Amino acid sequence: MGGRKVDYSPGVIEPKWQQYWEEQGFYKTVEDGKKKYYLLEMFPYPSGKLHMGHMRVYSIGDVLARFLTMRGYNVLHPMGWDAFGLPAENAAIERQVHPAKWTYENIAAMKKQQKALGISYDWEREVTTCAPDYYKWTQWLFLLFYERKLAYKKKAAVNWCPQCATVLANEQVEEGGCWRCGEIVAVKDLEQWFFKITDYAERLLADLRLLEGWPERVRVMQENWIGKSEGAEIRFPVKGKELELPVFTTRPDTLYGVTSLVLAAEHPLLDKLFTGTEQEAAVRSFVAQTRKLSEVARSSTEMPKEGVFTGAACINPVNGEEVPILVGNYVLMGYGTGAVMGVPAHDQRDFEFAKEYDLPIRIVISPPDYSLSAAEMTEAYLAQGVLVNSAHFSGMASEKAGQAIIAYLQEKGWGHGKTTYRLRDWLISRQRYWGAPIPIIYCDDCGMLPVPEQDLPVLLPEDVVFKAGGQSPLEQHPAFLHVKCPRCGRDARRETDTMDTFICSSWYFFRYTDPKNAEQAFAREKSDAWLPVEQYIGGIEHAILHLLYARFFTKVLHDAGMTRAVEPFSRLLAQGMVNKDGAKMSKSKGNVVSPDEIIKKYGADTGRLFILFAAPPEKDLDWNDRGVEGCYRFLKRVWRLVERYGDIVQAADVKAAAPDEAALALRRAFHLALKKVTDDIEQRFNFNTAISAVMEAVNAAYGYINEKEANLDRAVLAEVLEILALTLAPFAPHLGEEMWARLGKKTSVHLQAWPEYDAAVLQVENVEIVVQVNGKVRGRLIIPAGLDATAMQDRALRDERVAQAVAGQQVLKAIVVPDKLVNLVVR
RNA sequence: GCGAGAGUGGUGGAACGGCAGACACGCUAGACUCAGGAUCUAGUGGGCAUUACGCCUGUGGGGGUUCAAAUCCCCCCUCUCGCACCA
């Protein structure tokens, strides 16, 4: 091959095409008659630099966006910035740079990187949550929640992160530490804002059924987090006092086995029980001791169960028995009623507790096949069974008895059936500056008032001073703080707390559908035209937090008549992490690879290809520099094909003589690859096997060229190179485009229709089948395709090796899979 | 402890119940080269053979179903993730 050849230079072709796409406005989405597809990747926090996790999620999204566009869908593929949050404020404290400046600079830097990756976003729909024209509507939505009685303020024991100097939602506490900085979370009694997500607990749980396109594990995690349990609330009157202690139990069938009542150390009625008794000192010291322990230590299973008698007793309503009341370290105030009925025989915790404090163990459930003996039990009997020692309920099966006892309690007015959730209300206020201000005003005369809609947004003042560890700067900003009461006009003051940033990200996917609307958060007809998101892609770390909140928001907006959608995301792809050397990439380990480096060294196409090729999207991926080299090598191989044959095929006479056997085989290889790529993207998101199919086809092309060097079929070569450019376009968009141009095409490869494979080309005259004897492979033979079972069996038996293996034995049975296999069962 | 998922060459990973290891990395040999960390060709699970390119074995371990199991069922082991005194 003579002539001057140009090397594959991604550094030249990538910026060229990126500029072209931008100038042509290819990726602008307009509503048209085509079938819509809303494709969304979780928007990033603008930390300043893309990391490999970002690169992975955007690469996955972009393959789908480009593929679906070629498939004829009208694709909405937007990008934006989850731009409020603590890091900006920390940067402000450390470096005296304003959070806004820091954030917008980061956005610019990351956007540049995204563009360098060649991702096909519609940048005209970009949303930035810290921009006033966005947070105006975040505030408006807060007021909507407020009106609908879904936003309320209360004093409660809340999680406080001393490091971040703010409170946290339950979902943001991980193993007792702050989700952001890991600092041990303290419990404080504070007046805070909450969203009443518990009102939606049942629907959030029930509608998980609708999310068939979500990974099972994410649904399970949400299910566990919501933590529904059904049972009964039973009120135990306190002996000698005008008091009742309600308890929640999931096992009302064990009610006759109660031998104690155990309260949490924080129980509000505790004081009234022990004050004045001789137990007072002991209880006080126990309570003090327990409350001193950290939340982590207290909720550990390892913690020995301890408690102390309060001096008081209560009456089991169903049998009138007197039952001692204790305080126990294993009872949590945050769940149920903060009090439990102790049934040692049938609850492991109560059993351990009873053993420690010599409380009686009374068996009330009998297993079906043996009988229990209280003295010999080494652990509680938890399973269901038949009731014993339970008055007129004796003899009933657990489940039925539970229902009967609930009915009985209800009739007598002692209790009722109850469903409890683990889910708590969402604590949304934060004592920080860089967030959307909560639009509330406090007036000494009129009380708490919402900011009138026409006064939105409540702007964050820019001239603020940042100091480490201190209060929110908003509290020291008189111009922000002082405001006239919207009702009486007298001096009033603003709420200085801002909103949890998870609120901003709970509705951004609505705003994308109508990003510039100055009149409302989004127009219903626009959002209804696009939502729900067909495919959402993001990290598993958001399995609970963001995904639960976004679902909650969608349901509230639905109830408010703002959207048709009841669930925001039809399908969810939880992509795996990007590791290196088997460990998470981190600065401290020194194993960080940045997208920038990769783009610089190999180009965006190589980086994208590797990240898609190295593992299926939902699995963790181990970054491997050698593997990247391999993908680079592959693209160079592709490049050389076009470089050498691009001109030749343009001159091809398409009506050339009928292709020979080798050329037909080449066509077949490419149509087969096309079929596989189509199926792998469309049905399974298995980009790794899709890419390997293209690689196989390219290998076949090299094989053909080596074999037929002097006598190439130009028409076939032209056809397969076109298929190659088209199938590669979603994965390596720049090279695909460059190839397409070099094949003499005038309009962008990304505007082409995805090619259909030709089933007739896949037809083969002969197929190779496997012949097994007793399940072991004993021969392979080439036979005409479509042969019937008898004929296949005949051919198999005529094969020399097979005949040898069968010799002297009787064929009992033959299993024939057409065009594939014959298995002879002999003896 | 509970729940979910996963265990396949030296490595990443492929295999509608039907040829295990596609594709790629790495490695070996050769070709072209002043040279190659470029490119091309061939080989590459393990063992035994190698005049026949054939035999045996092999998907964490053990059982089972089936003509046929990496794939389905049961038991066990290991790892990852999530939840974890939730009454």
Coordinates of C-alpha atoms (C1' of nucleotides) in Angstrom, one line a residue, chain A residues 221 229 248-250 298-299 303 305 330-332 335 340 349 422 613-614 616 626 633 637 640 684 688-689 692 695-696 699 706 776 778 780 801 815 820-821 823, chain B residues 3-7 11-16 18-20 22-27 38-41 54-57 66-68 80-87:
Chain A
M221 CA -33.5 -1.0 49.9
S229 CA -44.9 -3.3 59.9
F248 CA -46.8 -1.1 69.5
T249 CA -46.4 -4.8 68.8
T250 CA -46.3 -6.9 65.6
R298 CA -26.7 2.3 71.6
S299 CA -28.0 0.8 68.5
M303 CA -24.7 -4.0 73.4
K305 CA -29.4 -5.5 77.3
Y330 CA -32.6 -1.5 73.9
V331 CA -35.9 0.3 73.5
L332 CA -35.7 3.2 71.0
Y335 CA -39.8 3.8 66.7
V340 CA -42.5 -2.4 74.3
R349 CA -34.5 -9.4 72.9
R422 CA -39.6 3.1 60.0
F613 CA -16.1 -2.3 27.0
A614 CA -14.4 -3.2 30.3
P616 CA -21.4 -4.4 31.8
R626 CA -3.4 -1.7 29.4
R633 CA -5.3 0.0 19.2
R637 CA -7.2 -0.4 13.3
R640 CA -6.5 2.4 9.0
R684 CA -29.8 -5.5 27.6
N688 CA -19.3 -4.6 26.3
T689 CA -20.6 -7.4 24.1
S692 CA -16.8 -7.0 21.0
M695 CA -14.3 -5.9 17.0
E696 CA -15.0 -9.3 15.6
N699 CA -11.1 -8.7 12.6
N706 CA -5.2 -10.2 3.8
K776 CA -19.4 -35.9 24.9
R778 CA -17.1 -36.7 19.3
R780 CA -18.0 -31.7 14.1
R801 CA -15.0 -40.6 14.4
I815 CA -31.5 -35.9 20.3
K820 CA -26.7 -27.2 15.9
L821 CA -26.3 -30.6 17.5
N823 CA -26.6 -36.2 20.7
Chain B
rG3 C1' -32.0 -9.2 52.8
rA4 C1' -29.8 -8.9 47.9
rG5 C1' -26.0 -10.1 44.5
rA6 C1' -21.7 -12.7 43.0
rG7 C1' -17.8 -16.9 42.7
rU11 C1' -6.3 -10.5 34.2
rG12 C1' -11.1 -7.8 32.6
rG13 C1' -14.9 -10.6 31.0
rA14 C1' -18.3 -14.1 27.0
rA15 C1' -21.7 -18.1 26.8
rC16 C1' -31.7 -18.5 24.6
rG18 C1' -26.9 -27.6 23.6
rC19 C1' -19.0 -26.8 21.1
rA20 C1' -17.0 -23.3 28.2
rA22 C1' -16.3 -14.9 22.5
rC23 C1' -13.8 -10.1 22.7
rA24 C1' -9.8 -7.7 25.0
rC25 C1' -5.4 -7.4 28.2
rG26 C1' -1.0 -10.1 29.2
rC27 C1' 2.3 -13.8 27.5
rA38 C1' 4.4 0.7 16.0
rU39 C1' 2.2 -2.8 12.7
rC40 C1' 1.0 -7.7 10.9
rU41 C1' 0.6 -13.4 11.4
rG54 C1' -6.1 -37.1 19.5
rC55 C1' -7.3 -38.4 24.7
rC56 C1' -8.3 -37.0 29.7
rU57 C1' -9.8 -33.1 32.8
rU66 C1' -31.7 -34.0 32.4
rC67 C1' -29.9 -37.3 26.4
rA68 C1' -27.2 -32.7 27.8
rU80 C1' -19.3 -7.8 47.9
rC81 C1' -23.3 -4.6 49.0
rG82 C1' -27.4 -2.9 51.9
rC83 C1' -30.1 -3.1 56.6
rA84 C1' -29.2 -4.1 61.5
rC85 C1' -31.8 -4.2 69.3
rC86 C1' -37.6 -1.5 64.3
rA87 C1' -40.7 -4.3 69.2

